[in-house]
mmCIF file of C-alpha atoms in Angstrom:
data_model
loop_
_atom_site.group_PDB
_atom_site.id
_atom_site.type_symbol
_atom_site.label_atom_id
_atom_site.label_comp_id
_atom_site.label_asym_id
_atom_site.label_seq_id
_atom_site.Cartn_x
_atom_site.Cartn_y
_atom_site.Cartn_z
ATOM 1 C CA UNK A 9 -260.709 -68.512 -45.720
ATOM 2 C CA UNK A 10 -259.996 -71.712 -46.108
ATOM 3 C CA UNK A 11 -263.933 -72.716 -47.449
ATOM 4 C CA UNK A 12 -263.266 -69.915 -50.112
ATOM 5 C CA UNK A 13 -260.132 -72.126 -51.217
ATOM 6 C CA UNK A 14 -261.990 -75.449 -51.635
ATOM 7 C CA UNK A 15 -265.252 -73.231 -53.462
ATOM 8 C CA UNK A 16 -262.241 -71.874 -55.402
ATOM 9 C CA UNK A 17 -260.781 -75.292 -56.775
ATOM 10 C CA UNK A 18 -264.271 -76.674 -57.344
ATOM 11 C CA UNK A 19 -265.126 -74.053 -59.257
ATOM 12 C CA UNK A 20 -261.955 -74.669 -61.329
ATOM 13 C CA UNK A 21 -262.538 -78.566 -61.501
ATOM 14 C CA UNK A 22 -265.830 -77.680 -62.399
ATOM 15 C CA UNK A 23 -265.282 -75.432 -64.930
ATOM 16 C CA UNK A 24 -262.262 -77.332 -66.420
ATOM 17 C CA UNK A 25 -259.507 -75.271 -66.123
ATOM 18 C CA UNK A 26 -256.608 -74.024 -63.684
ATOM 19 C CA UNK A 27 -256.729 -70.941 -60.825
ATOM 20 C CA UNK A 28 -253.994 -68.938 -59.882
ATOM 21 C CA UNK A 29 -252.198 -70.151 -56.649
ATOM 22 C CA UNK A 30 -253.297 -74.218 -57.501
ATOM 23 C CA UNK A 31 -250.823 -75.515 -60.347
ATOM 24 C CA UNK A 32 -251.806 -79.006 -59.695
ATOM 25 C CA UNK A 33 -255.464 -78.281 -61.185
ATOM 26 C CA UNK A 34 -254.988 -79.193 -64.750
ATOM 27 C CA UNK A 35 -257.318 -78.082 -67.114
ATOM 28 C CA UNK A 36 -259.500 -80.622 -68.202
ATOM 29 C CA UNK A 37 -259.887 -80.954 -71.999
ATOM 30 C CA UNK A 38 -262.126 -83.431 -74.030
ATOM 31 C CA UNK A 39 -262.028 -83.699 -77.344
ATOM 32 C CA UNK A 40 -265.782 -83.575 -79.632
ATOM 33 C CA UNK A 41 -265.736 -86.876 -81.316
ATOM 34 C CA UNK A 42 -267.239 -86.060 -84.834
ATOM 35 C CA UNK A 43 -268.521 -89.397 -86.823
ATOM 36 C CA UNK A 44 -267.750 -89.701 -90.684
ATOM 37 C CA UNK A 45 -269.419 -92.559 -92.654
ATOM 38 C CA UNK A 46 -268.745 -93.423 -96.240
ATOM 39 C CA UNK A 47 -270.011 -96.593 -98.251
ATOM 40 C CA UNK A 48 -266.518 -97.711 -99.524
ATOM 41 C CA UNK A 49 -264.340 -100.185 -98.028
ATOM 42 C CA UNK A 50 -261.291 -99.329 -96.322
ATOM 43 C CA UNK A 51 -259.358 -99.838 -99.636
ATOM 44 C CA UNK A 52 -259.286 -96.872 -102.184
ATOM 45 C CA UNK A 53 -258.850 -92.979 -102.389
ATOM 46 C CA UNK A 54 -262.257 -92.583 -100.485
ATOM 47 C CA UNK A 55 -261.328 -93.985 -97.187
ATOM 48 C CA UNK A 56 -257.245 -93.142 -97.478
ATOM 49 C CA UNK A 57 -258.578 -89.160 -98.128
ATOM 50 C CA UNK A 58 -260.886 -89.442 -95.292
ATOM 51 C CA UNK A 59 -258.205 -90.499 -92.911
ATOM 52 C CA UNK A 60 -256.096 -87.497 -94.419
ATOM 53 C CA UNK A 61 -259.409 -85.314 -93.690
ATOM 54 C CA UNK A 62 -259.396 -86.744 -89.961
ATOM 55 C CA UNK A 63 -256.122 -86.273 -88.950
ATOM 56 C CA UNK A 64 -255.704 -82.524 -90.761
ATOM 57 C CA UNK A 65 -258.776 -81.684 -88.520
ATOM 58 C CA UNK A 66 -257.321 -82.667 -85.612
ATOM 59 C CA UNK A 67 -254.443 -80.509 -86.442
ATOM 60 C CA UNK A 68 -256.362 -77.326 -87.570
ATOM 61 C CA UNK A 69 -258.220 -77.427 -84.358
ATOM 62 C CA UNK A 70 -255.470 -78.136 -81.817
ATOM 63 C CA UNK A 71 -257.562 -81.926 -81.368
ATOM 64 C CA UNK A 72 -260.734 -79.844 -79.541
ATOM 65 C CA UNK A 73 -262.326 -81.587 -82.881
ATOM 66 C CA UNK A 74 -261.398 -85.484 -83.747
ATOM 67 C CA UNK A 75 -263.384 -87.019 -86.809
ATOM 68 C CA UNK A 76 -263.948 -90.818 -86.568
ATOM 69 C CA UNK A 77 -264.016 -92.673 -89.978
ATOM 70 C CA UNK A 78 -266.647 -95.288 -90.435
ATOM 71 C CA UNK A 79 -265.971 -97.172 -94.150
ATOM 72 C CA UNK A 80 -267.962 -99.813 -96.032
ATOM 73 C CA UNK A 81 -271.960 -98.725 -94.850
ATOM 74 C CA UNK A 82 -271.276 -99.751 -91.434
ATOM 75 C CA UNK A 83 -273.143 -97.156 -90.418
ATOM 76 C CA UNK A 84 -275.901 -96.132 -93.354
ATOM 77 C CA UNK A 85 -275.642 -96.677 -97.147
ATOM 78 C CA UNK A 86 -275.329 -93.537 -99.542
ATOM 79 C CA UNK A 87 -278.798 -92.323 -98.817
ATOM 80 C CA UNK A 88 -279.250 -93.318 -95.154
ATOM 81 C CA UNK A 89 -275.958 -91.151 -94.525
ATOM 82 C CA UNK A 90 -277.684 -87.933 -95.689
ATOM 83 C CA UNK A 91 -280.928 -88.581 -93.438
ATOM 84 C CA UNK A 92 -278.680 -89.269 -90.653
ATOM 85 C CA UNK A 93 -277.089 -86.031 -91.095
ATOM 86 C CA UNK A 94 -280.567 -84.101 -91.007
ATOM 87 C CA UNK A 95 -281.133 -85.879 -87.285
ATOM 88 C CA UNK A 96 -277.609 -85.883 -86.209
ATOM 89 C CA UNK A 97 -276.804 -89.438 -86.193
ATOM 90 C CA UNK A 98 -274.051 -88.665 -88.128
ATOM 91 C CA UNK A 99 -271.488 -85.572 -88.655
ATOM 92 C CA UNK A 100 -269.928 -86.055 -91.943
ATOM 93 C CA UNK A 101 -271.197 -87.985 -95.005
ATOM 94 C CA UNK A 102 -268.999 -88.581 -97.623
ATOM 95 C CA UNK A 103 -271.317 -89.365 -101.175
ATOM 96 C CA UNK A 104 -271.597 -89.051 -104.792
ATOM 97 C CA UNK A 105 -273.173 -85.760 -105.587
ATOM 98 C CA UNK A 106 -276.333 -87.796 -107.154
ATOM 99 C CA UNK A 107 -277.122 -88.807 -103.729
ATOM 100 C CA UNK A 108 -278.248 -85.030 -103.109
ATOM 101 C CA UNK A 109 -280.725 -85.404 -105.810
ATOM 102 C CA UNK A 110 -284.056 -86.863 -103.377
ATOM 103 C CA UNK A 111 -283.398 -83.531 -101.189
ATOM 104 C CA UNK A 112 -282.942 -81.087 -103.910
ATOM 105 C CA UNK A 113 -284.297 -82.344 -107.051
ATOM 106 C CA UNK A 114 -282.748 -80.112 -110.104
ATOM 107 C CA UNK A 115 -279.454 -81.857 -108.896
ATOM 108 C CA UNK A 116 -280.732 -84.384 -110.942
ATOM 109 C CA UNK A 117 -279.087 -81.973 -114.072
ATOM 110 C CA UNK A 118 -275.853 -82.796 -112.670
ATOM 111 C CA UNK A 119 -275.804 -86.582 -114.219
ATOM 112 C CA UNK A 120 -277.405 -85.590 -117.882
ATOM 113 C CA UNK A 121 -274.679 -87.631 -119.395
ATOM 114 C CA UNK A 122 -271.877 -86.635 -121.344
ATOM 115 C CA UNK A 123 -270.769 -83.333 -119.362
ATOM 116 C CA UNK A 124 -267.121 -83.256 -118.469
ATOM 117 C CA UNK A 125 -264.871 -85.379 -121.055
ATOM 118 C CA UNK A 126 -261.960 -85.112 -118.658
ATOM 119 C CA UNK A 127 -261.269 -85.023 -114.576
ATOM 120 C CA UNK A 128 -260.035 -81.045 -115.264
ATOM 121 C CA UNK A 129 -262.828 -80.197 -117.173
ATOM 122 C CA UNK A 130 -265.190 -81.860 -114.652
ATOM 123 C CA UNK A 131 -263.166 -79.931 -111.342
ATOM 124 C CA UNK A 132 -263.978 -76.476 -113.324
ATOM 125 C CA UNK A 133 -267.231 -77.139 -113.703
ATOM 126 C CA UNK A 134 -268.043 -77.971 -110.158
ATOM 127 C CA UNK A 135 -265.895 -75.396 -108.894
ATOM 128 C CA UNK A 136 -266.999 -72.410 -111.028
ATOM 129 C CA UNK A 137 -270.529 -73.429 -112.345
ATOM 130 C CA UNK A 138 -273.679 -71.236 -111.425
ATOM 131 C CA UNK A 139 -276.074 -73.753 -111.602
ATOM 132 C CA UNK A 140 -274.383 -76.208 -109.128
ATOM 133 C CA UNK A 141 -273.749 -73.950 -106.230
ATOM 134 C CA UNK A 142 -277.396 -72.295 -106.414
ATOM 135 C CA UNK A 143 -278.579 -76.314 -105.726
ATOM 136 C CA UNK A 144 -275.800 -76.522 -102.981
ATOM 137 C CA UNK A 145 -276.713 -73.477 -101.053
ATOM 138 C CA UNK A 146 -280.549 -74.756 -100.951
ATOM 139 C CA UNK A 147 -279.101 -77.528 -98.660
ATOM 140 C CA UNK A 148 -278.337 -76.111 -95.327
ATOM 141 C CA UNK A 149 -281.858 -75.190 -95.210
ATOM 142 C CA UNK A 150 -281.816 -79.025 -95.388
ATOM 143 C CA UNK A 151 -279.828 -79.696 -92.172
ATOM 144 C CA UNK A 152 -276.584 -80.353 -94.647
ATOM 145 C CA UNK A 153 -273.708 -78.575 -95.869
ATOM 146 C CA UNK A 154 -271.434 -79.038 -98.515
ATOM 147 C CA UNK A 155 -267.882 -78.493 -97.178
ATOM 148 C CA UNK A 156 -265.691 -80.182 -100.183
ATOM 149 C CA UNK A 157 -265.555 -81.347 -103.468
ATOM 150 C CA UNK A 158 -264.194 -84.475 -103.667
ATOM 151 C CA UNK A 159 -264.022 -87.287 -106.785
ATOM 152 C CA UNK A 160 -265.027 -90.406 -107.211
ATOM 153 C CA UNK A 161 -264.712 -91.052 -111.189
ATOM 154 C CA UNK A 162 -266.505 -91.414 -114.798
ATOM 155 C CA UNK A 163 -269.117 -93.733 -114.068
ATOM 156 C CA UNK A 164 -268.542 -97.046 -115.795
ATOM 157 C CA UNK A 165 -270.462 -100.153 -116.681
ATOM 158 C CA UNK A 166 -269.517 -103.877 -115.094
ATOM 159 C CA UNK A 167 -271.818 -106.409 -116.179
ATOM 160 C CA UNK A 168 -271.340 -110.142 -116.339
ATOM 161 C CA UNK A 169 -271.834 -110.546 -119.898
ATOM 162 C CA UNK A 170 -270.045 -109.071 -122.593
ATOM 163 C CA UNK A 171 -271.275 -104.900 -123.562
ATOM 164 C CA UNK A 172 -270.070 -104.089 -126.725
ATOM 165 C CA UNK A 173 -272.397 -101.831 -127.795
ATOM 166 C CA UNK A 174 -275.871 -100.369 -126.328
ATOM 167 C CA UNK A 175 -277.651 -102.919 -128.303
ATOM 168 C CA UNK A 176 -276.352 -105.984 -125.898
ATOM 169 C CA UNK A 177 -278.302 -103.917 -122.762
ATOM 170 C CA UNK A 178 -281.475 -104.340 -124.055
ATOM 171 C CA UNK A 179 -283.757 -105.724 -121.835
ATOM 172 C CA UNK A 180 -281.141 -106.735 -119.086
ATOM 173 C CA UNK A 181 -281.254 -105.526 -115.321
ATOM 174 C CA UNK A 182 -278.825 -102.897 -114.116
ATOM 175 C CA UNK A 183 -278.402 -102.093 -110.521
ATOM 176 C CA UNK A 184 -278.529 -98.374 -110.540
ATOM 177 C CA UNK A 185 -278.534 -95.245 -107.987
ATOM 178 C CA UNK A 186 -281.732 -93.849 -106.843
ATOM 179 C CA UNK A 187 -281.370 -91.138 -109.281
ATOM 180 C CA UNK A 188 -284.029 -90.125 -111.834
ATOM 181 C CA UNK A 189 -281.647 -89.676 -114.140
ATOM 182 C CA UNK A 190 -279.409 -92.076 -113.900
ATOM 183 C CA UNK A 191 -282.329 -94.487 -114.442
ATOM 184 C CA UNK A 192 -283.521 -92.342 -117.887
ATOM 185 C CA UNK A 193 -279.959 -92.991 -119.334
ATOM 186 C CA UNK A 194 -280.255 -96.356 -118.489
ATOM 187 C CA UNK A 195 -283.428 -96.504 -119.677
ATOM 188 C CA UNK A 196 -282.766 -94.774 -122.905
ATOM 189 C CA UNK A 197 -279.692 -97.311 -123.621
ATOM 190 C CA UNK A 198 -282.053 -100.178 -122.933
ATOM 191 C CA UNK A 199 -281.374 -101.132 -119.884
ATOM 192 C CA UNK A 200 -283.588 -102.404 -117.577
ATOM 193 C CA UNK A 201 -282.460 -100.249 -113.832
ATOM 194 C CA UNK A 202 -283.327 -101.537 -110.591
ATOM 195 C CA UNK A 203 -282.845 -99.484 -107.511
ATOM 196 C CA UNK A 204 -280.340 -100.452 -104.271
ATOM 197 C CA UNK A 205 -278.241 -99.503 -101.888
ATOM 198 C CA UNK A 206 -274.526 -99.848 -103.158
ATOM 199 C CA UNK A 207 -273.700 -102.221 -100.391
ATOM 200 C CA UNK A 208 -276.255 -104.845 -102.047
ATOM 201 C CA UNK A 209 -275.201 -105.379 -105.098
ATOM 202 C CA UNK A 210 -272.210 -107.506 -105.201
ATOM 203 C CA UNK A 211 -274.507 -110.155 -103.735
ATOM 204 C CA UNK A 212 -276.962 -109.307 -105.776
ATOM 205 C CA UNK A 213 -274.978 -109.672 -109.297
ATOM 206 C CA UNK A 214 -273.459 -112.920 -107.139
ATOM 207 C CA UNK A 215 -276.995 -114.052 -106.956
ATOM 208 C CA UNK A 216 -278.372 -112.773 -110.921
ATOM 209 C CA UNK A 217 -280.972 -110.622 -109.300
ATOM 210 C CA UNK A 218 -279.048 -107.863 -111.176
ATOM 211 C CA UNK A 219 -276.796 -108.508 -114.330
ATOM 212 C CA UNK A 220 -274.189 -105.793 -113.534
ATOM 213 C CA UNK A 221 -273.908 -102.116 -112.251
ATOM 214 C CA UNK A 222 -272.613 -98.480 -113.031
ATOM 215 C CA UNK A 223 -270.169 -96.870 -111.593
ATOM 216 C CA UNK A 224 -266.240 -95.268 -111.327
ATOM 217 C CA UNK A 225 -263.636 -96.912 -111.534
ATOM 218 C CA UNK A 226 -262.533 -96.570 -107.938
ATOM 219 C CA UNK A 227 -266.261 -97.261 -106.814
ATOM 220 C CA UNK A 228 -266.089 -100.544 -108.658
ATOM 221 C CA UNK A 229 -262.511 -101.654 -107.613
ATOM 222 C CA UNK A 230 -263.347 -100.609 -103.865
ATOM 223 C CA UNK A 231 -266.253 -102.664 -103.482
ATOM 224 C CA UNK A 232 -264.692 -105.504 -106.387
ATOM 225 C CA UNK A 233 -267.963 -105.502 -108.499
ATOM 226 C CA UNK A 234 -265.467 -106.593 -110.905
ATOM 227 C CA UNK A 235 -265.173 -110.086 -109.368
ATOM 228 C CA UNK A 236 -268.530 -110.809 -110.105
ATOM 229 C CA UNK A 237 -269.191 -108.869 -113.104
ATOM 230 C CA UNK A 238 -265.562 -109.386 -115.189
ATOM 231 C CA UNK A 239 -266.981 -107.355 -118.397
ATOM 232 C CA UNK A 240 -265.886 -103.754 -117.555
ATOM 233 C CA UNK A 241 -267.157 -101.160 -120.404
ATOM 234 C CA UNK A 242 -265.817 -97.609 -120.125
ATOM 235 C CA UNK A 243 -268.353 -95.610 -121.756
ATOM 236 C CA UNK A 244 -267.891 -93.160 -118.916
ATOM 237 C CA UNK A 245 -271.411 -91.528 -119.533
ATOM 238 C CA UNK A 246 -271.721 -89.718 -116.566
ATOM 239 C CA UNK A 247 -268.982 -87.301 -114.888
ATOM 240 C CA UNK A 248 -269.648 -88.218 -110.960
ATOM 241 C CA UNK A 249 -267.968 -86.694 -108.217
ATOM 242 C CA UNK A 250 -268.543 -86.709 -104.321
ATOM 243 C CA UNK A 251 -269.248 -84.082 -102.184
ATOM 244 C CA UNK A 252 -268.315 -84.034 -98.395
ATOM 245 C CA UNK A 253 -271.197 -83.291 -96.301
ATOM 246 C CA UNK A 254 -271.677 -81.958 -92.664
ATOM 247 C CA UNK A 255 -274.216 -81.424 -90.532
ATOM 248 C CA UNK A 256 -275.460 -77.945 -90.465
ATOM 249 C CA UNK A 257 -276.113 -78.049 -86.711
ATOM 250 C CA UNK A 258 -272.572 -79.516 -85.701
ATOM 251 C CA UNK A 259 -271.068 -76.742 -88.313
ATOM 252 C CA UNK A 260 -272.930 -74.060 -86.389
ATOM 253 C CA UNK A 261 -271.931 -75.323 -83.163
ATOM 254 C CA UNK A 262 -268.196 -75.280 -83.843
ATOM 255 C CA UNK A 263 -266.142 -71.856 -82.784
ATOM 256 C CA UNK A 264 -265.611 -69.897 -86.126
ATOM 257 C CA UNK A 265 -262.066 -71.120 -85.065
ATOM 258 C CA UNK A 266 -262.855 -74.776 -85.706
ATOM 259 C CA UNK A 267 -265.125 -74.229 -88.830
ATOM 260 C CA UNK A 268 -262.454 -72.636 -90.259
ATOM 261 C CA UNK A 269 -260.181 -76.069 -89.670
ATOM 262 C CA UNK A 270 -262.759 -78.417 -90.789
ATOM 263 C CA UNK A 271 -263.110 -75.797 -94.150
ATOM 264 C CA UNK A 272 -259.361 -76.288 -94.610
ATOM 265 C CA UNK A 273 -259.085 -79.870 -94.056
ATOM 266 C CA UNK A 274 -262.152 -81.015 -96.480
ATOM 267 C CA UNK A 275 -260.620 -78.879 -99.120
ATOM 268 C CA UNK A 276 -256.571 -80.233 -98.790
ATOM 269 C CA UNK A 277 -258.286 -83.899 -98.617
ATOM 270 C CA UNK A 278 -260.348 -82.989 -101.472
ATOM 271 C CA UNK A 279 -257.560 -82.163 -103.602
ATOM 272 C CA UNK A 280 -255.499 -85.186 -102.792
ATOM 273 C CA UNK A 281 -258.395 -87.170 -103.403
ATOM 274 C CA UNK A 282 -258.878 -85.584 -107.024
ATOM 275 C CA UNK A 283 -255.577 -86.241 -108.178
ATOM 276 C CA UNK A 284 -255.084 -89.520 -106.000
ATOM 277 C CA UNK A 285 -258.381 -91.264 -108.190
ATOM 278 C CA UNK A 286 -257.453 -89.416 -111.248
ATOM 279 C CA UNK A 287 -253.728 -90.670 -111.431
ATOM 280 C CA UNK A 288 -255.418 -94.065 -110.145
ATOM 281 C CA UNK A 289 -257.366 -94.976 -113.266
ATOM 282 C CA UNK A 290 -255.084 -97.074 -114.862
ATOM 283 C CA UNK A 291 -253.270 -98.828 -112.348
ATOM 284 C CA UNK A 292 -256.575 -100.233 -110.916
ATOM 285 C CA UNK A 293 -257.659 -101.152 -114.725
ATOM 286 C CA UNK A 294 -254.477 -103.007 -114.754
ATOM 287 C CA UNK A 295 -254.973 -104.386 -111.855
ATOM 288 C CA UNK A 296 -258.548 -105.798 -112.075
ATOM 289 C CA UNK A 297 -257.371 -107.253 -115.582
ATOM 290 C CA UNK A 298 -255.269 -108.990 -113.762
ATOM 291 C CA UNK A 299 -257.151 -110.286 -111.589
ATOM 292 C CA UNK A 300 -259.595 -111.515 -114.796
ATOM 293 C CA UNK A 301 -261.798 -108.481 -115.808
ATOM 294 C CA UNK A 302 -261.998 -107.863 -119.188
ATOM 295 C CA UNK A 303 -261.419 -104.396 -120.090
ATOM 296 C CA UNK A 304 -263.350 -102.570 -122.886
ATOM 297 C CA UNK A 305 -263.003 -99.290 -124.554
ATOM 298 C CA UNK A 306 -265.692 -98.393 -126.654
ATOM 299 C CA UNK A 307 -266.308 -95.930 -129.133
ATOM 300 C CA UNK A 308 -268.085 -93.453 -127.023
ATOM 301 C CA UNK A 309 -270.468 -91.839 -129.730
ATOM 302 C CA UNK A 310 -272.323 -95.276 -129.935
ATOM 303 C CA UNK A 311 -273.027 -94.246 -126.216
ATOM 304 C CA UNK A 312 -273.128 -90.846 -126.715
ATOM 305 C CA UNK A 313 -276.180 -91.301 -129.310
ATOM 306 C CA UNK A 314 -277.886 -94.093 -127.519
ATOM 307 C CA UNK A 315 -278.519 -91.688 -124.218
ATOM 308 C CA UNK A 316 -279.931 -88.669 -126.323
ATOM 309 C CA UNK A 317 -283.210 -89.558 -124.682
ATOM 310 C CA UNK A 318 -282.410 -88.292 -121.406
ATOM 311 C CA UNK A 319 -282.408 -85.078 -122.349
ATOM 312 C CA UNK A 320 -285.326 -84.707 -123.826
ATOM 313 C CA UNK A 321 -286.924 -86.439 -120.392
ATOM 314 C CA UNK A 322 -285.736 -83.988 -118.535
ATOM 315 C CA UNK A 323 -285.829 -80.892 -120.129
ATOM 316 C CA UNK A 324 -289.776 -81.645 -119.871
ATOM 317 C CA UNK A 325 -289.182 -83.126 -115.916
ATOM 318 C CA UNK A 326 -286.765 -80.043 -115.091
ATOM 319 C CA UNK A 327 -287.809 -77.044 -117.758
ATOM 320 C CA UNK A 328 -285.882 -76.474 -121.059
ATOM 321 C CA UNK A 329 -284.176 -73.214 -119.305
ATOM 322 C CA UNK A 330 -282.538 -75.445 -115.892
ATOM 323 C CA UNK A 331 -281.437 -77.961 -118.688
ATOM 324 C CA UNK A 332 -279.759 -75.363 -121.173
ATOM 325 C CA UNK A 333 -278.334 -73.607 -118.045
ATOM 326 C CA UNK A 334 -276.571 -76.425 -117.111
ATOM 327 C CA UNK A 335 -275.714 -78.022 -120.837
ATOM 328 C CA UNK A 336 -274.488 -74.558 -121.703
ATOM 329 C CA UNK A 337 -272.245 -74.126 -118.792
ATOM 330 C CA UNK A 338 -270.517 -77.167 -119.549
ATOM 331 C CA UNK A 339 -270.386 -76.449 -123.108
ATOM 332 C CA UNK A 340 -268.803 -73.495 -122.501
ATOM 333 C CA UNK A 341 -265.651 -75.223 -120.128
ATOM 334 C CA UNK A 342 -265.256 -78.027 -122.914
ATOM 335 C CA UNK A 343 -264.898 -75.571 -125.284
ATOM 336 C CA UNK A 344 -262.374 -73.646 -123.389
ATOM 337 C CA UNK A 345 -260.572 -76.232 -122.560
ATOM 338 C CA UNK A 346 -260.166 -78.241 -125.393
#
């Protein structure tokens, strides 16, 4: 009898839990430590929405789930993150949605310039549009999911000489995203784009290997590009969001329980994070002016007209009907929203 008692609490210290008749077994409960890596540093909406993200998981899964936040590359730049996600060095990537573009290529439609003219008319279109979620649900095929629509901004230019108008980028290197068409608007402007990771280029504008960058304005405060490159030009020529992305093998091996938590959390973070950069805007303008950027606004048909080219590149990269799809789509939201 008394061998079945000890088999009995092994079994339960085993199995990590309590029997019946032997209160002082406690169940033993460990938590699965999820990793979440973003390129930004620990000040701006990025990392403050991923902390919200981490602790509402926590909550929605009774802490069987706790997400650890990893800011500023420490553990892979923008493109890195995604890879690491396909081989499960990583749980949760946090990137703009351009960074998608190397594993499914007609995301590359999503930066033809000059899409959203506003943060609401850019949330409709990635919430509602066709086009966008038949390129998302190609990518947990990919070994990633899209869990969350988050925002990162217009994309700006900094640059350490003065940008008033597309004819003062000819020639002149621009740091850009590994994006195909990122680099044709650059191109089509006159710019000159160079490739690298995000967490290069201050150094590199520090050191003139590049003469500025593009990006939102919470991108460029975050990582103070602006310190280096004090001509800010808001010509806002592409509409560039994030996306929250998780494994697809750690989303398939949570309980339907626990997916459903993580679901909730990326989409409450996601929201504060949209109206958190939106209502941000111009207090961090204000703020980087004083801390000596010069602030321009520029008459945005000058830039408009100068990045006409890119279309034509890739409606003969992409197809005239992916192109159309997509131009038409957000035609139609401007329109009804204007």
């Amino acid at each position: 009898m008394q061998n079945r008692r000890n088999l009995l609490k092994a079994s339960a210290v085993l199995a990590g839990g309590a029997v019946s008749g032997f209160p002082f077994i406690a169940r033993a409960q460990s938590a699965r430590i999820l990793r979440f890596s973003h390129t930004d540093t620990s000040v701006g909406a990025a990392h403050d929405a991923a902390t919200r993200f981490a602790e509402a998981v926590e909550k929605y899964t009774s802490g069987r789930c706790k997400v650890q936040v990893f800011h500023s590359g420490q553990l892979a730049n923008d493109a890195k993150s995604l890879d690491q996600l396909q081989l499960g060095g990583l749980d949760f990537a946090l990137t703009g949605v351009v960074t998608f573009t190397p594993h499914v290529k007609d995301l590359s439609l999503i930066a033809l310039p000059y899409l959203a003219e506003n943060y609401e008319q850019g949330w409709k279109l990635y919430d509602t549009s066709k086009f966008i979620k038949q390129q998302a649900d190609l990518l947990p095929a990919k070994g990633m999911r899209i869990i969350g629509n988050w925002e990162a901004g217009f994309r700006s230019f900094t640059t350490n000489f003065p940008l008033n108008s597309p004819a003062d980028a000819k020639g002149r290197k621009l740091r850009i995203a590994p994006v195909e068409m990122i680099r044709w608007i650059m191109e089509s402007i006159g710019f000159s784009p160079v490739v690298m990771p995000v967490t290069e280029v201050y150094l590199a504008i520090q050191q003139n290997t590049v003469s500025g960058q593009e990006n939102p304005i919470d991108t460029i405060f975050s990582q103070r590009f602006y310190e280096v490159a004090k001509h800010v030009t808001l010509s806002q020529h592409v509409y560039s969001p994030r996306w929250l992305a998780m494994a697809e093998r750690t989303f398939k091996g949570l309980s339907p329980a626990d997916q459903e938590g993580v679901l909730k959390a990326a989409k409450e973070a996601g929201d504060w994070n949209r109206r958190e950069v939106r209502a941000n805007d111009d207090r961090l303008l204000a703020e980087m002016t004083a801390k000596g950027a010069t602030i321009a606004k520029p008459d945005l048909a000058l830039w408009r007209k100068a990045s006409e080219g890119a279309y034509e590149r890739a409606r003969k990269e992409f197809g005239a009907a992916a192109v159309d799809q997509m131009l038409g789509e957000a035609a139609e939201i401007r329109k009804s929203m204007s």
